[in-house]
XYZ file of N, CA and C in Angstrom:
651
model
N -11.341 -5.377 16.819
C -9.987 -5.910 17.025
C -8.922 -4.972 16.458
N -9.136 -4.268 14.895
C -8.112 -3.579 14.694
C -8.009 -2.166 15.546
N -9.163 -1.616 16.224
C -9.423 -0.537 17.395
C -8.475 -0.946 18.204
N -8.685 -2.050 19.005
C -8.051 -2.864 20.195
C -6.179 -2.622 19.612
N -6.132 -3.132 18.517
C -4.617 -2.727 18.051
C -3.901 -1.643 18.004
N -4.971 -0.903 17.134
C -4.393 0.377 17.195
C -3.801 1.199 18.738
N -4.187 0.879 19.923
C -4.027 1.386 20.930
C -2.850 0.973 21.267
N -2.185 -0.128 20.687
C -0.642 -0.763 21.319
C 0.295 0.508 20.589
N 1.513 -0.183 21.516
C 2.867 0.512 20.581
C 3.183 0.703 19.386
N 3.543 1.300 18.702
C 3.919 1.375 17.135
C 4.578 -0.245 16.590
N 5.665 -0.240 17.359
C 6.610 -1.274 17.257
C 5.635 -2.392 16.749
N 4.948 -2.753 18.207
C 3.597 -3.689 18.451
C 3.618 -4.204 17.452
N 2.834 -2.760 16.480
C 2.066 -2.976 15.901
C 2.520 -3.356 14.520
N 3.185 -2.885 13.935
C 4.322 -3.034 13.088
C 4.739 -4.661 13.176
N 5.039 -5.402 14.285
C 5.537 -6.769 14.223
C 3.965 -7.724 13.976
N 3.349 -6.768 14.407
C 1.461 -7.618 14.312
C 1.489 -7.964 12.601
N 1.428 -6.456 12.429
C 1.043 -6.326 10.486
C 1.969 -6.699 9.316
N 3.531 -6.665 10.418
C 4.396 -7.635 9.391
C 3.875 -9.211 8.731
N 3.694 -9.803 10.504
C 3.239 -11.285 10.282
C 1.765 -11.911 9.735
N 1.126 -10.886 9.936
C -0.198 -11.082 9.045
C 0.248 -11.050 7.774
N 0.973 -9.342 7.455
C 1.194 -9.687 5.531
C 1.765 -10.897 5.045
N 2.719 -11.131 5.806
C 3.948 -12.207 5.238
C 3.113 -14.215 5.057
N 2.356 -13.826 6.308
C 1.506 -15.121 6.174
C 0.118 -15.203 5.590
N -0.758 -13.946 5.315
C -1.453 -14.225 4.964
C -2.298 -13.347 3.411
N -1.172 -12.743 3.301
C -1.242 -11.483 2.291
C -2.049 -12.707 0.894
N -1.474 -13.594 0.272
C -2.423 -14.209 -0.327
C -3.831 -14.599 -0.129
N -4.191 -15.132 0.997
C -5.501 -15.607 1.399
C -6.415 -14.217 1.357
N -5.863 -13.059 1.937
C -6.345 -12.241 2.307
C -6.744 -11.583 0.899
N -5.945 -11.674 -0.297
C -6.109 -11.041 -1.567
C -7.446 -11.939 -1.736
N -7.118 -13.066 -1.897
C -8.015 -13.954 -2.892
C -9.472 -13.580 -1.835
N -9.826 -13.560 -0.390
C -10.936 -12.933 -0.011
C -11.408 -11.643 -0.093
N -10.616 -10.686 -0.297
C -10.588 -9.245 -1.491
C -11.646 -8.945 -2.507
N -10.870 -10.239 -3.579
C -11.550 -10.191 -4.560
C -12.790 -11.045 -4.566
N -13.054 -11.813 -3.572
C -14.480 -12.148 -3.333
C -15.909 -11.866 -3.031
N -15.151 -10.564 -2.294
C -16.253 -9.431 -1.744
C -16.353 -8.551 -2.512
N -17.599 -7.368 -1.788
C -18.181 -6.567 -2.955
C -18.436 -5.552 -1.859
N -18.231 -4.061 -3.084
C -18.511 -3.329 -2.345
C -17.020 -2.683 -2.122
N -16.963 -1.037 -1.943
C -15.941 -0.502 -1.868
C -15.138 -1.058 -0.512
N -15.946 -0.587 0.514
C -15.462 -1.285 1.657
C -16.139 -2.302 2.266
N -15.092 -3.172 2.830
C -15.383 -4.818 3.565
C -14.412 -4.921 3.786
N -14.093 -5.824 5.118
C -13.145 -6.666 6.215
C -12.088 -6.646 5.475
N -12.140 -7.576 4.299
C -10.870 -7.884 3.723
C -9.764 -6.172 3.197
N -11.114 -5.660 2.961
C -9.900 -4.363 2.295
C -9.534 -3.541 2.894
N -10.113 -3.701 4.534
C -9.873 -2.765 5.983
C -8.604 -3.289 6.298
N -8.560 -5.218 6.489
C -7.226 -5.122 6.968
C -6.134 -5.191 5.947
N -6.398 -4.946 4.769
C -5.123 -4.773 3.118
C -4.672 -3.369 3.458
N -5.718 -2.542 4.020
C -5.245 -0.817 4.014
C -4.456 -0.801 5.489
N -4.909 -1.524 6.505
C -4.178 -1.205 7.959
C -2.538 -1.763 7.131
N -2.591 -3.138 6.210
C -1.133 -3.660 6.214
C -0.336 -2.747 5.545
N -1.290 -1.807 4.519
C -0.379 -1.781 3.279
C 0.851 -0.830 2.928
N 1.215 -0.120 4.393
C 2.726 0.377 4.790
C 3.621 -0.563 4.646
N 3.258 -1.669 4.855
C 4.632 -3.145 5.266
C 5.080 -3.515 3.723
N 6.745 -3.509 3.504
C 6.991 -3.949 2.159
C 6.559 -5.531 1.752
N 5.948 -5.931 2.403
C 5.226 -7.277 2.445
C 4.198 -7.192 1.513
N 3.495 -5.970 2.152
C 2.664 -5.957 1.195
C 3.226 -4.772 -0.363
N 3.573 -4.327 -0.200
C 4.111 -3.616 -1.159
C 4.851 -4.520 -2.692
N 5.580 -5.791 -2.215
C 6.325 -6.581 -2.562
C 5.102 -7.609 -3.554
N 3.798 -7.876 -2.674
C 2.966 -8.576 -2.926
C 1.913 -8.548 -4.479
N 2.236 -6.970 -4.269
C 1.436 -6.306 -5.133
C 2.008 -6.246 -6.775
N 3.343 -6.680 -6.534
C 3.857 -6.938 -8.123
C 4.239 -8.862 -8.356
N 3.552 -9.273 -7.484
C 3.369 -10.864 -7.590
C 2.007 -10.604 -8.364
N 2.223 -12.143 -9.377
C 0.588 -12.844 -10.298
C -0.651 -12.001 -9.015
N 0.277 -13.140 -7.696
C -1.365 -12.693 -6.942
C -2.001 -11.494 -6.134
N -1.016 -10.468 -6.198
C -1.683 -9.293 -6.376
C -2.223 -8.165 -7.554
N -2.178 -9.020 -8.489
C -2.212 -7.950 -9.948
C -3.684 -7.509 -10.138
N -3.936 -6.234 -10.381
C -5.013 -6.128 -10.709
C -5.875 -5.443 -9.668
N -5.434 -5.532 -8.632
C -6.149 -5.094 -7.171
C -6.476 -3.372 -7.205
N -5.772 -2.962 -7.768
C -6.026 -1.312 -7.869
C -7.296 -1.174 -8.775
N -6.892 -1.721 -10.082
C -8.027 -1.105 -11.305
C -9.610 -2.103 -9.964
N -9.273 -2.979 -9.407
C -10.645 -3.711 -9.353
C -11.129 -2.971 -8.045
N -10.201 -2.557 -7.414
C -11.216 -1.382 -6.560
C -11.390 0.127 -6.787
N -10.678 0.628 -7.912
C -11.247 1.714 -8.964
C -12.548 1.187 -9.212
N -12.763 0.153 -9.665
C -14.177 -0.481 -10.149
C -14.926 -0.115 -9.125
N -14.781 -0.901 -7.788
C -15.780 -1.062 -6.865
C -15.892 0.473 -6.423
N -15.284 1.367 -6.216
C -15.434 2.485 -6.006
C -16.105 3.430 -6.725
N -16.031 3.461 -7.986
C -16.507 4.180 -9.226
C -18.598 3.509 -8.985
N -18.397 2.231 -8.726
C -19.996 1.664 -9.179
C -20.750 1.934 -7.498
N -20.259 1.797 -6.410
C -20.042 2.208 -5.215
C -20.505 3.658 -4.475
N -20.146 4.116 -5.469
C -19.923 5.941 -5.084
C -20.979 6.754 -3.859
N -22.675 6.203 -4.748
C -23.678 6.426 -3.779
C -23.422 6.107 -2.518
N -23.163 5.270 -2.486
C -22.991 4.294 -0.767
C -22.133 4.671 0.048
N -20.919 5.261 -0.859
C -19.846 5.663 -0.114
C -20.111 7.111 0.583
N -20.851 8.047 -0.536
C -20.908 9.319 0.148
C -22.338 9.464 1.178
N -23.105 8.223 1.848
C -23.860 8.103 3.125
C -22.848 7.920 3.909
N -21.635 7.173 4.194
C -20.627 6.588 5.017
C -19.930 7.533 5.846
N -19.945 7.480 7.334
C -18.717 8.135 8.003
C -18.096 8.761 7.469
N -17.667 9.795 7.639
C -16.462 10.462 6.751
C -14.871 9.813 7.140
N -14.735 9.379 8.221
C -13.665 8.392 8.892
C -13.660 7.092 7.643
N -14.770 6.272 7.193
C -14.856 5.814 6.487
C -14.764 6.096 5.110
N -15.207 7.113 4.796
C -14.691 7.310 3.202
C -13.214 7.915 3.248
N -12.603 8.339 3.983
C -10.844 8.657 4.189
C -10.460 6.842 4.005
N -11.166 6.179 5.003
C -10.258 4.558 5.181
C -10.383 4.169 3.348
N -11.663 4.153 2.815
C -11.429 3.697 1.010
C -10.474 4.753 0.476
N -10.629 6.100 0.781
C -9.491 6.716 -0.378
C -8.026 6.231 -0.132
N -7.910 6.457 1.289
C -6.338 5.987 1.229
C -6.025 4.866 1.178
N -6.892 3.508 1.148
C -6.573 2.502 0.489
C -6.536 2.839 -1.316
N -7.672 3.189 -1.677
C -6.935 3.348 -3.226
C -6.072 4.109 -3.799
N -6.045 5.308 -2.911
C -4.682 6.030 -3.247
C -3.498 5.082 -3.159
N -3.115 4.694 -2.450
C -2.042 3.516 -2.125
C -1.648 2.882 -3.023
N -2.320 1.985 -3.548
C -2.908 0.915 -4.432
C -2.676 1.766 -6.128
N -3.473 2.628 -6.282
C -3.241 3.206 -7.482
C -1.426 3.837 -7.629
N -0.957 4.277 -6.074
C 0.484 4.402 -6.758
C 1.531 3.811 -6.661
N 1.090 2.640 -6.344
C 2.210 1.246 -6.261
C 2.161 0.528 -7.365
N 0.212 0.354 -8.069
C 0.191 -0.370 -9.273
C -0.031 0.037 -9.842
N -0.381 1.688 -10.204
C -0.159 2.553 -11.480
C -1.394 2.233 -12.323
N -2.009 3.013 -13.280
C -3.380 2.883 -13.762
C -3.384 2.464 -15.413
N -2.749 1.455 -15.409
C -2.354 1.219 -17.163
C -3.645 0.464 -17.242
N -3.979 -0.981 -16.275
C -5.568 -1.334 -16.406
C -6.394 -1.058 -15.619
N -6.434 0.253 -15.345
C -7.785 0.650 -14.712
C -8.612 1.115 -16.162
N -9.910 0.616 -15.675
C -11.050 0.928 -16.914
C -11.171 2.511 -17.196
N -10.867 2.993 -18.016
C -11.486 4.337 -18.596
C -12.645 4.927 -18.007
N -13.719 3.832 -18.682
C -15.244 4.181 -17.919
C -15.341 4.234 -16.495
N -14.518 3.827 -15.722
C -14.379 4.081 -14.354
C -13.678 5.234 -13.849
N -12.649 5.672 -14.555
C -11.727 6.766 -13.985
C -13.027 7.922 -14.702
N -13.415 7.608 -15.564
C -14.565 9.363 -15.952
C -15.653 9.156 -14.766
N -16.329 8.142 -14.623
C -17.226 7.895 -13.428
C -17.021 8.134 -11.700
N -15.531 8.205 -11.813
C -15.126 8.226 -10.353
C -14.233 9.694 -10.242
N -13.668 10.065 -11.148
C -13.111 11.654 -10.740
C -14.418 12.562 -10.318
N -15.094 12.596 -11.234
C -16.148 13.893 -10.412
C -16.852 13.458 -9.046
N -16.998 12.059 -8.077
C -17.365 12.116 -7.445
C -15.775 12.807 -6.719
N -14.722 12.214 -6.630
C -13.549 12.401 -5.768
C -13.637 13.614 -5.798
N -13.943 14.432 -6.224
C -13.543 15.965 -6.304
C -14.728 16.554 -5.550
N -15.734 15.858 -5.915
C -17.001 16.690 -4.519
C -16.509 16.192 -3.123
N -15.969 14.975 -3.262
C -15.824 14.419 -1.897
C -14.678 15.684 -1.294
N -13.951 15.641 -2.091
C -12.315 16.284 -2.043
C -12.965 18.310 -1.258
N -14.167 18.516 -2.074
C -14.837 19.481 -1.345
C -15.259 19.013 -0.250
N -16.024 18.229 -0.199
C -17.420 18.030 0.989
C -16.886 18.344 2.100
N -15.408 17.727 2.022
C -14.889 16.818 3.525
C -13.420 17.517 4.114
N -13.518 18.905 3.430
C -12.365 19.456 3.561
C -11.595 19.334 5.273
N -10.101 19.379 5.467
C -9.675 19.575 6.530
C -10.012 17.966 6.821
N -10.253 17.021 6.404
C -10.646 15.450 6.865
C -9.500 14.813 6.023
N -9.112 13.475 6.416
C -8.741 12.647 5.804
C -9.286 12.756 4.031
N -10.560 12.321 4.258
C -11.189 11.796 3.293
C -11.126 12.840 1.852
N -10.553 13.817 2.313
C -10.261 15.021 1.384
C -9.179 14.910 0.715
N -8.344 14.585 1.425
C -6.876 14.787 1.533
C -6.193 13.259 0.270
N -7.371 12.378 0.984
C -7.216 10.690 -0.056
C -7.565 11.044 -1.650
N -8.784 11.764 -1.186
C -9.609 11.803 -3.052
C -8.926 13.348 -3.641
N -7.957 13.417 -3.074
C -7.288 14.849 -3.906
C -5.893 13.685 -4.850
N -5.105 12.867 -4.120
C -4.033 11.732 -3.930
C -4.838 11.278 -5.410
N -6.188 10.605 -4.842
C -6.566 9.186 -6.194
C -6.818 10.224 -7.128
N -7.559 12.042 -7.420
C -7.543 12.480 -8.047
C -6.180 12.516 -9.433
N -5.166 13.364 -8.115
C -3.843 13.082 -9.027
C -3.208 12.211 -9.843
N -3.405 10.649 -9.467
C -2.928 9.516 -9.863
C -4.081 9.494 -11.225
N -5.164 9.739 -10.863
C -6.207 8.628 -11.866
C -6.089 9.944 -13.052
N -5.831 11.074 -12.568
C -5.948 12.625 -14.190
C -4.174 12.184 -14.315
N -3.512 12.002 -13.880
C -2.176 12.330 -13.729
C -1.844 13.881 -14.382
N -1.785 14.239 -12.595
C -2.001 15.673 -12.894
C -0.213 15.985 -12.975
N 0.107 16.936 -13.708
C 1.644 17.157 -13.855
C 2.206 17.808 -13.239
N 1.510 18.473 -11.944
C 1.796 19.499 -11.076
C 1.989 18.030 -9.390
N 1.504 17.366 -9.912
C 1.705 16.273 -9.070
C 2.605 14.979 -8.812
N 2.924 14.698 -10.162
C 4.050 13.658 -10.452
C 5.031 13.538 -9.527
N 5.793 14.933 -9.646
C 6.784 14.989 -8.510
C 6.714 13.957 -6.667
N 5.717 14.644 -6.637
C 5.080 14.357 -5.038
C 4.720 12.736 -4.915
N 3.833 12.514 -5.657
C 3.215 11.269 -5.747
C 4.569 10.130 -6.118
N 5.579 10.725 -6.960
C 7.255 9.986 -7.088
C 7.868 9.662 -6.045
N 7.958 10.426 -5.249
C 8.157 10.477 -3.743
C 7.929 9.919 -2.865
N 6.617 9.278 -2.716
C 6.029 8.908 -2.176
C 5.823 7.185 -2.448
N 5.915 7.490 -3.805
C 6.068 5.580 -3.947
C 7.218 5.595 -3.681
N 8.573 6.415 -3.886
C 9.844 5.809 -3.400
C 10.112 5.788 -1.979
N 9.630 5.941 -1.259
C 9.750 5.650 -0.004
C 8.823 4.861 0.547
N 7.711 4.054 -0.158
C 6.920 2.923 0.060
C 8.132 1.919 -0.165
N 8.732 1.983 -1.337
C 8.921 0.781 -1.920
C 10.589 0.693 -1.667
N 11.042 1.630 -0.494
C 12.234 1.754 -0.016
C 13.089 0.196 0.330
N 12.304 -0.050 1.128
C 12.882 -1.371 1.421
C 12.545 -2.669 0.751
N 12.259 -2.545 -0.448
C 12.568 -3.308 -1.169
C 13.852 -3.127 -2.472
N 14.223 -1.730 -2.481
C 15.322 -1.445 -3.640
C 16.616 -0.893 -2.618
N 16.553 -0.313 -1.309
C 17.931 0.224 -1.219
C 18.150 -0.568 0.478
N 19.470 -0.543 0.126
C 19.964 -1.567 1.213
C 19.881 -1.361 2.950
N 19.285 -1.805 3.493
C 18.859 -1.962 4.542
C 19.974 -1.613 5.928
N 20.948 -1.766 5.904
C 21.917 -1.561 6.877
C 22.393 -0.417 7.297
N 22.560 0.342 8.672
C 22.788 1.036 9.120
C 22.807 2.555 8.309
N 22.553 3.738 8.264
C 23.400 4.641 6.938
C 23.469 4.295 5.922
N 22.691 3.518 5.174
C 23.403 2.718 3.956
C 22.219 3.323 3.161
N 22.326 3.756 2.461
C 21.045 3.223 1.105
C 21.400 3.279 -0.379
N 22.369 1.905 -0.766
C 22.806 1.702 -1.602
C 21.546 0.993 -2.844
N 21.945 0.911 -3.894
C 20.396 0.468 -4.739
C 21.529 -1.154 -5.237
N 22.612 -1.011 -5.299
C 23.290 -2.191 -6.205
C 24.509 -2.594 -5.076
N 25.221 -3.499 -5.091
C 26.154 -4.560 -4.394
C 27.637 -3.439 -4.804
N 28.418 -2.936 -3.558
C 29.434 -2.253 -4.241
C 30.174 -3.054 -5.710
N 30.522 -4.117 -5.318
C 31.271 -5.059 -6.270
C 30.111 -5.131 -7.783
N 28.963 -4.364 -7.557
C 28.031 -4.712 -8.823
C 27.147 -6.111 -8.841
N 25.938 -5.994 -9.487
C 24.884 -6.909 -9.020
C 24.488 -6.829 -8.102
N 22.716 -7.315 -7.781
C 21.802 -7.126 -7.363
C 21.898 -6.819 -6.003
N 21.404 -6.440 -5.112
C 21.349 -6.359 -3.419
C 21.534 -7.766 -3.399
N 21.564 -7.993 -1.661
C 20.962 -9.106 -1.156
C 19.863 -9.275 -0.872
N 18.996 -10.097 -0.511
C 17.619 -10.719 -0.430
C 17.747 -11.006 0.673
N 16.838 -11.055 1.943
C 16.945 -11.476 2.761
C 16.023 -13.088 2.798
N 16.359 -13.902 2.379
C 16.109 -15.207 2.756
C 14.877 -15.588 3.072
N 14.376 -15.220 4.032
C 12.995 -15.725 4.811
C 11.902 -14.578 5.035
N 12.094 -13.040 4.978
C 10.802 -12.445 4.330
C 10.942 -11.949 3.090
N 12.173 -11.938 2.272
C 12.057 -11.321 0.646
C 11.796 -9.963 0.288
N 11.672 -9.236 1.781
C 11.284 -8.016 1.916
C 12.057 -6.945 2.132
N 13.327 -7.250 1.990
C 14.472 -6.670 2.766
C 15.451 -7.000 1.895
N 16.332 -5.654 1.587
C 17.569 -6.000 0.623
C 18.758 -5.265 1.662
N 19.878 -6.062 0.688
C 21.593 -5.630 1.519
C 22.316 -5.420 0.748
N 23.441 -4.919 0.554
C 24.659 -4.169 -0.057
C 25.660 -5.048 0.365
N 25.559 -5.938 1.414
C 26.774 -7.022 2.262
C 26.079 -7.614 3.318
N 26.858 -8.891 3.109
C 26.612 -9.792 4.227
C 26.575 -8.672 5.805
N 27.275 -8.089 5.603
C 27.962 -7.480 6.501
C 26.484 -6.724 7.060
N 26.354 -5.657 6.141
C 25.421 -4.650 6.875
C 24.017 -5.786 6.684
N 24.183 -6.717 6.402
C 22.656 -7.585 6.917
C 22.946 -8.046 8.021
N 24.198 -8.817 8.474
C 24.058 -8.644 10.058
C 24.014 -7.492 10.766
N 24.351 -6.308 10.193
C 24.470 -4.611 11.517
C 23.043 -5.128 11.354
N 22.322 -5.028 10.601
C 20.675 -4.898 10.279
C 20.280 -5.494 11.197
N 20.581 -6.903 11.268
C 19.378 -7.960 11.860
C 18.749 -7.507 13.301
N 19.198 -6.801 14.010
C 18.592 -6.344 15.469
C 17.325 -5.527 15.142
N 17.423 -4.907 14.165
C 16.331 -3.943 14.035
C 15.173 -4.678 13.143
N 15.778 -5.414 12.162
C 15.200 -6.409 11.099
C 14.406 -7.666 11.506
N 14.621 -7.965 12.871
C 14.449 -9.431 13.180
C 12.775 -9.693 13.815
N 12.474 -8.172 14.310
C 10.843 -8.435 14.957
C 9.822 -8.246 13.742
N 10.330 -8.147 12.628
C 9.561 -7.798 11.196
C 9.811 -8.608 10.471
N 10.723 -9.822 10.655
C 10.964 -10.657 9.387
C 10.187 -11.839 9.872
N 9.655 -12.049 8.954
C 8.629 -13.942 8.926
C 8.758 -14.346 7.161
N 8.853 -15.717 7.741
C 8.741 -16.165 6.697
C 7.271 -16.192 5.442
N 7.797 -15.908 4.565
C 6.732 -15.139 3.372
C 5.804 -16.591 2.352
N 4.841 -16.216 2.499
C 3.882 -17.617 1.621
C 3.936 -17.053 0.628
N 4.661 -16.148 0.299
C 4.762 -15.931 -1.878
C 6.077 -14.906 -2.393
């Protein structure tokens, strides 16, 4: 099914993975953490969502906490299994935990896991050169050593994940605060979307409106 998706329009697809995050980004966590194993269903479709500030947004709620260090875990204890796997498949786990590690940052990821899991990432980061899967375990490398030649990049990169949740959404605009001072606006019914004015949330809404659903958290 997510094959079958992938073949639609961007747009499509984008209004598909909005309304899944927004409606089901909880259920989908709490079956996450039920399963085992680096990869499974639940963490295939967390990595297809996890461009959408839905999910981005989700991940500093109670009920996403923790989701990075616990698939550092599953990955680190995992490792064997992972390097039999597709190489298509070990790219789909790195760039889910790359993701994940730089949205929720590694303050509780286990120690004994980050020494257990860098030296595999770095053979992988060989094995699979010119692949995805290279390109992910170089990313979780950086994050999990916090390499200082990397900070920069990896800064970057969460700020433009987490774009539309801090700078204002309307036309040209990317204000972080309300000209008059105090917070953006909120957009109401996905929480995912901030404004600088009433104003540029209506210029917004045409472009805003096939992505907004109402949010279960």
């Amino acid at each position: 099914q997510l094959g079958y998706l992938q073949r639609k329009p961007r747009a499509e697809q984008t209004k598909i993975h909005s309304e899944v995050a927004a409606k089901y980004l909880p259920a989908l966590a709490e079956k996450f953490r039920n399963e085992t194993g680096a990869l499974n269903p639940a963490m295939s479709l967390l990595n297809v969502i996890s461009y959408t500030p839905y999910f981005v947004r989700f991940l500093k709620t109670p009920g996403g906490r923790g989701i990075a260090a616990l698939q550092t875990k599953r990955t680190a204890e995992d490792a064997a299994d992972i390097e039999k796997m597709d190489v298509d498949r070990v790219g789909e786990v790195g760039q889910f935990l790359a993701t994940i590690l730089l949205l929720q940052g590694t303050s509780d990821v286990d120690e004994a896991d980050k020494r257990a899991l860098i030296p595999k990432l770095k053979a992988w980061e060989r094995s699979f050169r010119g692949r995805l899967a290279s390109e992910t375990s170089g990313r979780c490398i950086a994050i999990l050593a916090d390499d200082p030649g990397m900070r920069g990049a990896m800064a970057h990169v969460k700020k433009m994940l987490e774009g539309q949740l801090h700078q204002c959404g309307g036309p040209g605009c990317s204000l972080t605060s309300r000209p008059t001072g105090g917070d953006l606006l909120q957009c109401s019914r996905c929480k995912s979307a901030v404004y600088c004015s009433r104003e540029h949330q209506k210029q917004a809404w045409p472009s805003h409106k096939p992505s907004c659903f109402q949010a279960a958290f």
